[in-house]
Short mmCIF file of C-alpha atoms in Angstrom, two decimals:
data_model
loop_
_atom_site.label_atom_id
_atom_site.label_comp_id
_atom_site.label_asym_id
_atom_site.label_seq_id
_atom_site.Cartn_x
_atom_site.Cartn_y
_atom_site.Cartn_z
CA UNK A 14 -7.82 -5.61 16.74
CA UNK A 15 -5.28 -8.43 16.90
CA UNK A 16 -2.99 -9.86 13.49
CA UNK A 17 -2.11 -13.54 14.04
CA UNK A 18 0.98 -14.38 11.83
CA UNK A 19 1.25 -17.43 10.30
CA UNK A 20 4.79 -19.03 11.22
CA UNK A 21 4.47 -21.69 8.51
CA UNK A 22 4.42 -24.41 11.08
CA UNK A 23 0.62 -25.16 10.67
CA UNK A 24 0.85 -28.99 10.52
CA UNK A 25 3.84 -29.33 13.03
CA UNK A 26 2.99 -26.40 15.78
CA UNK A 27 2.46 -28.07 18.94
CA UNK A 28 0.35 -24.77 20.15
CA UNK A 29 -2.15 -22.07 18.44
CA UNK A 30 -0.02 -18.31 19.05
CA UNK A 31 2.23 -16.79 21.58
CA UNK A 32 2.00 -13.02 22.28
CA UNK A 33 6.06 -13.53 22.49
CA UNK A 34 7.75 -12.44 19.20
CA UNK A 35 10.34 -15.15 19.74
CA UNK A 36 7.73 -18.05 19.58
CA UNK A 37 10.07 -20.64 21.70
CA UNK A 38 7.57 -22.87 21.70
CA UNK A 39 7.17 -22.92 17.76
CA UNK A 40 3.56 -21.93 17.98
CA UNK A 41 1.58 -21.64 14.41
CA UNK A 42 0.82 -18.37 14.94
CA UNK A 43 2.24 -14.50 16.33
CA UNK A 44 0.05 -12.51 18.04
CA UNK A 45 0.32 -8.40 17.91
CA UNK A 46 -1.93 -5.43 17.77
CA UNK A 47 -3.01 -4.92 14.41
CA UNK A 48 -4.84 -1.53 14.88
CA UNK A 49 -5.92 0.41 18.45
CA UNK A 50 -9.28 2.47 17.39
CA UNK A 51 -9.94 3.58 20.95
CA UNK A 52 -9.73 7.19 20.65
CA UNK A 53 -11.72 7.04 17.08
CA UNK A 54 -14.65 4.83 18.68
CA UNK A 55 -14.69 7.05 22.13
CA UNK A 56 -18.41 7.83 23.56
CA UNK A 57 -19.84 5.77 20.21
CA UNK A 58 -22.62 3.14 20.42
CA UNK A 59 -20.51 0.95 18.17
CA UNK A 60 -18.47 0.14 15.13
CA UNK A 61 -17.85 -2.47 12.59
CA UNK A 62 -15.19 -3.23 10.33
CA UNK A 63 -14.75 -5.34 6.63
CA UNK A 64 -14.30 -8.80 6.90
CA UNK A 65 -12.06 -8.58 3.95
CA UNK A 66 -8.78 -6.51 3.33
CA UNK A 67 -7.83 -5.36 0.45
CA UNK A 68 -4.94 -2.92 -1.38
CA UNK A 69 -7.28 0.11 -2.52
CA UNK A 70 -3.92 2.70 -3.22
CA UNK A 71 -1.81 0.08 -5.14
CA UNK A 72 0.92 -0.53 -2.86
CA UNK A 73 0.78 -4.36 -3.07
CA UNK A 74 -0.35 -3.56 1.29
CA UNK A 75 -3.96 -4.94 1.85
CA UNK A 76 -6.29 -1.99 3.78
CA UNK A 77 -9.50 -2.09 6.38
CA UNK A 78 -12.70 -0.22 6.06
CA UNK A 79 -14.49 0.69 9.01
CA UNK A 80 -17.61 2.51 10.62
CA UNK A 81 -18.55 3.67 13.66
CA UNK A 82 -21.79 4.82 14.77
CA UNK A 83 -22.96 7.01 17.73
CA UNK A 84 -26.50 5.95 19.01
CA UNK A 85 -28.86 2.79 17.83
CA UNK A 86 -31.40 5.18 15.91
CA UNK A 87 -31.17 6.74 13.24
CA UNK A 88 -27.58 8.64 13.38
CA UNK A 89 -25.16 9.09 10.53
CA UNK A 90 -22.29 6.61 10.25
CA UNK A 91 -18.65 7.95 9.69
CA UNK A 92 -16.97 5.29 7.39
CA UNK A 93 -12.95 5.06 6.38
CA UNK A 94 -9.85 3.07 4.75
CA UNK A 95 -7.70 2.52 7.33
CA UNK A 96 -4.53 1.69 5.64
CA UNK A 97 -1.62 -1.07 5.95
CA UNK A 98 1.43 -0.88 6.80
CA UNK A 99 2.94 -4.36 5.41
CA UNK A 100 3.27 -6.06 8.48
CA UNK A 101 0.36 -6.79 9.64
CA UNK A 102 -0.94 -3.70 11.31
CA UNK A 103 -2.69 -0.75 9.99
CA UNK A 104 -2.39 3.32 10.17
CA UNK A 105 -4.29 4.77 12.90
CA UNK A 106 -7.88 6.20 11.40
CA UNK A 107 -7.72 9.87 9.81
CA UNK A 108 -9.80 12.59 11.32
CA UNK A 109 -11.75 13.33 8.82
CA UNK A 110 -13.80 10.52 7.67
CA UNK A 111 -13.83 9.16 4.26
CA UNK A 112 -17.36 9.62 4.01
CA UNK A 113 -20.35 10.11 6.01
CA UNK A 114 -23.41 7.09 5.07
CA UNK A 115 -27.19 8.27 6.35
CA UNK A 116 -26.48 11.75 5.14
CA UNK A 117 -28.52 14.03 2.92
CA UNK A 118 -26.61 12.58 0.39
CA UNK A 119 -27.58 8.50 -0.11
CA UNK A 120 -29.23 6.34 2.28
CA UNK A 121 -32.06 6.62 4.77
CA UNK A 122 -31.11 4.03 7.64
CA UNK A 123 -28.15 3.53 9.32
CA UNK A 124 -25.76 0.82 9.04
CA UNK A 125 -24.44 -2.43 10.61
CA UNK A 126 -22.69 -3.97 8.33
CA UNK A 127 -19.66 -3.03 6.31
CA UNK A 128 -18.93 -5.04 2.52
CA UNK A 129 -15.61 -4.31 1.18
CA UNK A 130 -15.00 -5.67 -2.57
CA UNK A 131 -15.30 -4.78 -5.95
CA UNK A 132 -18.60 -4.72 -7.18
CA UNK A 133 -18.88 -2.95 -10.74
CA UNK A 134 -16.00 -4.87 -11.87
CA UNK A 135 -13.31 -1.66 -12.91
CA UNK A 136 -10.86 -2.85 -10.38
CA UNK A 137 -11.00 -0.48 -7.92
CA UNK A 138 -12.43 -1.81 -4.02
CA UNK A 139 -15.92 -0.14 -3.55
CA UNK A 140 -18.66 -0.28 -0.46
CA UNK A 141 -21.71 -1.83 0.42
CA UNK A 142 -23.26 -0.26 4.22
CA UNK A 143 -26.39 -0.55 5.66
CA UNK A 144 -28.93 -3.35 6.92
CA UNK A 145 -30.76 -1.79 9.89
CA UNK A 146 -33.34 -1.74 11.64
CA UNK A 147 -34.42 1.95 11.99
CA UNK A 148 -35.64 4.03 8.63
CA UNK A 149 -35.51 1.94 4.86
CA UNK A 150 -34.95 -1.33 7.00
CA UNK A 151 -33.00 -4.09 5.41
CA UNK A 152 -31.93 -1.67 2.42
CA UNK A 153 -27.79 -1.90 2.14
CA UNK A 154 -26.39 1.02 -0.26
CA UNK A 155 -23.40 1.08 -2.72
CA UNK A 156 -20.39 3.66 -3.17
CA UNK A 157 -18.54 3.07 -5.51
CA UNK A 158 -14.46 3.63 -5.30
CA UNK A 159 -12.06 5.32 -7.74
CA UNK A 160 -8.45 6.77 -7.42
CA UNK A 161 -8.13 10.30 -7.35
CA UNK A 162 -4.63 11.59 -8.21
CA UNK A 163 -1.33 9.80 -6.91
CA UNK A 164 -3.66 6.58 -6.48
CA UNK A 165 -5.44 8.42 -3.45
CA UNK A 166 -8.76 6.16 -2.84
CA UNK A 167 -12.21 8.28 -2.62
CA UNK A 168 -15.53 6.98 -2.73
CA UNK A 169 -18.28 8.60 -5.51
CA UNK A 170 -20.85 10.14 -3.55
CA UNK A 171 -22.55 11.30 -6.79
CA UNK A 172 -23.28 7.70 -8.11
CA UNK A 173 -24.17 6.13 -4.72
CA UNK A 174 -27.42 3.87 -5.17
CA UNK A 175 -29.56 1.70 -2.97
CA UNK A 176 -27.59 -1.68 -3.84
CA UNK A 177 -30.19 -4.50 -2.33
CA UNK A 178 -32.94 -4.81 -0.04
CA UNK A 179 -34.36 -7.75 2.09
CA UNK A 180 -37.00 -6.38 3.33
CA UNK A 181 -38.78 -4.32 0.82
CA UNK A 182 -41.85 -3.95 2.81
CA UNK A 183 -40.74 -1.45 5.83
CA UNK A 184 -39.33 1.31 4.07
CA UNK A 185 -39.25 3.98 7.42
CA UNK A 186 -39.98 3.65 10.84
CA UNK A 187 -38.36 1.21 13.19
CA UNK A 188 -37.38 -1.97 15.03
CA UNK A 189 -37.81 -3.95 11.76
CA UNK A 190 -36.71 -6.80 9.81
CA UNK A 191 -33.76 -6.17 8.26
CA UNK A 192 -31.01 -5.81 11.13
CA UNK A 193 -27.56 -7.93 10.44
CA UNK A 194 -24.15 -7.68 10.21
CA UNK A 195 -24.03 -10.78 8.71
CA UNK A 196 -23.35 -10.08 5.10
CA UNK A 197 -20.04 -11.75 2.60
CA UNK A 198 -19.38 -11.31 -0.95
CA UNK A 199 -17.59 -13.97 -3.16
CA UNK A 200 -18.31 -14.52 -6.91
CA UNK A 201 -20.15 -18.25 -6.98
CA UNK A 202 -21.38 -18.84 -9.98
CA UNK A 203 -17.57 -17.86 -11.29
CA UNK A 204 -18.39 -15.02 -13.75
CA UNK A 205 -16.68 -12.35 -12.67
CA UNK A 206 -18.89 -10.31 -10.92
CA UNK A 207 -19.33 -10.42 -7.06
CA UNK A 208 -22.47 -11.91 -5.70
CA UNK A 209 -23.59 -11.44 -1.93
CA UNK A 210 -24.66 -13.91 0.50
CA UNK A 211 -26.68 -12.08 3.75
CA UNK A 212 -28.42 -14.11 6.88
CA UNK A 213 -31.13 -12.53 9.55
CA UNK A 214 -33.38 -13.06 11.63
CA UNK A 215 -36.90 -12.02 9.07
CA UNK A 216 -39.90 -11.65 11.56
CA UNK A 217 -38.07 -10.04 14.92
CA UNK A 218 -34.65 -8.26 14.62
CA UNK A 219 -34.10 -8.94 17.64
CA UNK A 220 -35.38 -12.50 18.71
CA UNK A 221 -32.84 -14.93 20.32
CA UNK A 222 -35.07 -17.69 18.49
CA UNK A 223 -35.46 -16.64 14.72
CA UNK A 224 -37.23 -17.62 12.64
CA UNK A 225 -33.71 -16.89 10.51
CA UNK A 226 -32.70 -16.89 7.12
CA UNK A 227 -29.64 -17.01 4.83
CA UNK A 228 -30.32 -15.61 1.30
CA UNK A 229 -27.79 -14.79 -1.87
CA UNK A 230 -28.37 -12.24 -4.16
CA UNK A 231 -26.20 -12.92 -7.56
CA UNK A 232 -24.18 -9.45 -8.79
CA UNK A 233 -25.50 -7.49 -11.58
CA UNK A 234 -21.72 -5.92 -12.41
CA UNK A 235 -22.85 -2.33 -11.40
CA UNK A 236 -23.07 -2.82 -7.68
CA UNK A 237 -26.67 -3.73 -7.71
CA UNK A 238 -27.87 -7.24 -6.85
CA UNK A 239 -31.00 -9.48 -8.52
CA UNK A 240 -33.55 -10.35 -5.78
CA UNK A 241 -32.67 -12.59 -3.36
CA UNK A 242 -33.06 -16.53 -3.40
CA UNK A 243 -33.14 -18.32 0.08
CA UNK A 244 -30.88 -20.75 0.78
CA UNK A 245 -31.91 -22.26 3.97
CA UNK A 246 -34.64 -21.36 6.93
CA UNK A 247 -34.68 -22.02 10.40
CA UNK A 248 -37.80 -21.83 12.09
CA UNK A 249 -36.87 -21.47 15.33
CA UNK A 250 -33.22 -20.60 15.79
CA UNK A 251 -30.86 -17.44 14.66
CA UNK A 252 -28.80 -19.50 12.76
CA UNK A 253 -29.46 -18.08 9.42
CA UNK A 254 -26.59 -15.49 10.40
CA UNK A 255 -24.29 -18.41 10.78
CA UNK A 256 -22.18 -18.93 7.92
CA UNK A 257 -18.95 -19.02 5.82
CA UNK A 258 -17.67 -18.25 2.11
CA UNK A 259 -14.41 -19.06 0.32
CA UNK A 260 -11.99 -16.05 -0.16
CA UNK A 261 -9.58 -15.33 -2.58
CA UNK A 262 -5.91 -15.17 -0.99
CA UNK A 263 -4.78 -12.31 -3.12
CA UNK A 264 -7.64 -9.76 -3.72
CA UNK A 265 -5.96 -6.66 -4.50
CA UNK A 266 -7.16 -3.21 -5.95
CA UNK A 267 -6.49 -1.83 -8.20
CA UNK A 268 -5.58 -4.14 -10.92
#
């Protein structure tokens, strides 16, 4: 994973980034390795990471969290904080993981997407996993996050619950709607709690074609979401996945 630093420069920068740490050229941004996962992600079928970063520990340093996964059925998911170091790149992933999603515990589908935000509102980052094909397709699960003594981030594996699901229909088997890593959170109607915003494709998972869709579910405050209203369809095209939010600049946890 790469870290682009800004320089400050943006409106005078006569180039994007330089991988030189001099910048002689005054380019807008640095580039460096943020964070080498090789070893961690060795022999797996894939991984995913949080589009957002946030400070789960309270050291004013913003932190990852990540997944990796070892085949495309319906195998268990290793999930972690990988943590900052200030400067742009992060602590190499622990051994042990976190947690474990698609376990006896909570969940019954594997996951492609990784949400990263706080979603009960008591100011500590929680997750949101899931959206696959294979098993409770489309379902996404919550765990929610708390400090356990010198501000050491854990996950509640006790109160996990099935969070959303957008496609309610296929709840085992597989190669069904529901498949996409294209899931954000942001708070749009301003009130405090964090709504989510997810696009796929809602006939084939797997079509290059669509149909599509991109659908927002507004928060309930307990990391649960009320059903989903659609946005936008396209008939024949994938772009349903395509999208952006706003984010906050300085989401930090805990408060």
């Amino acid at each position: 994973m790469k870290n682009y630093e800004n320089q400050g420069n943006i409106r005078s920068a006569p180039c994007f980034a330089t991988d030189d740490p001099t910048n002689p050229n005054n380019c807008a941004f640095i580039s460096k390795d943020a964070l080498n996962i090789t070893s961690w992600i060795n022999n797996q079928w894939g991984f995913r990471y949080s589009k957002d970063a946030v400070d789960v520990n309270g050291d004013g340093i913003r932190d990852i969290a990540v997944l990796k996964y070892a085949s495309g059925g319906a195998s268990s998911v290793p999930i972690t904080v990988v943590l900052g170091n200030g400067d742009g790149t992060f602590q190499a992933p622990p051994s042990t993981p976190l947690f474990t999603h698609n376990t006896q515990g909570c969940g019954s589908s594997p996951a492609n997407t990784i949400v990263f935000g706080d979603f009960n509102t008591d100011g500590v980052g929680d997750i949101i996993t899931g959206l696959d094909d294979d098993g409770d397709a489309g379902s996404a699960w919550f765990y929610p996050g708390m400090l356990s003594g010198s501000n050491s981030y854990v996950v509640d594996l006790t109160n996990c619950t099935e969070s959303f699901d957008i496609n309610p229909v296929d709840e085992n088997g597989g190669e069904n709607p529901g498949f996409t890593n294209a899931a954000r959170n942001f708070d749009f109607d301003f009130d405090g709690i964090q709504d989510m915003i997810v696009g796929y494709n809602y006939t084939d998972p797997w079509s290059s074609v669509g149909p599509s869709t991109t659908q927002i579910m507004m928060g309930n405050g307990d990391g649960t979401f009320a059903p989903q209203t659609e946005i936008r369809d396209f008939a024949n095209s994938t772009y349903g996945a395509n999208f952006a939010v706003p984010q906050w600049r300085c989401v930090r946890f805990p408060m």
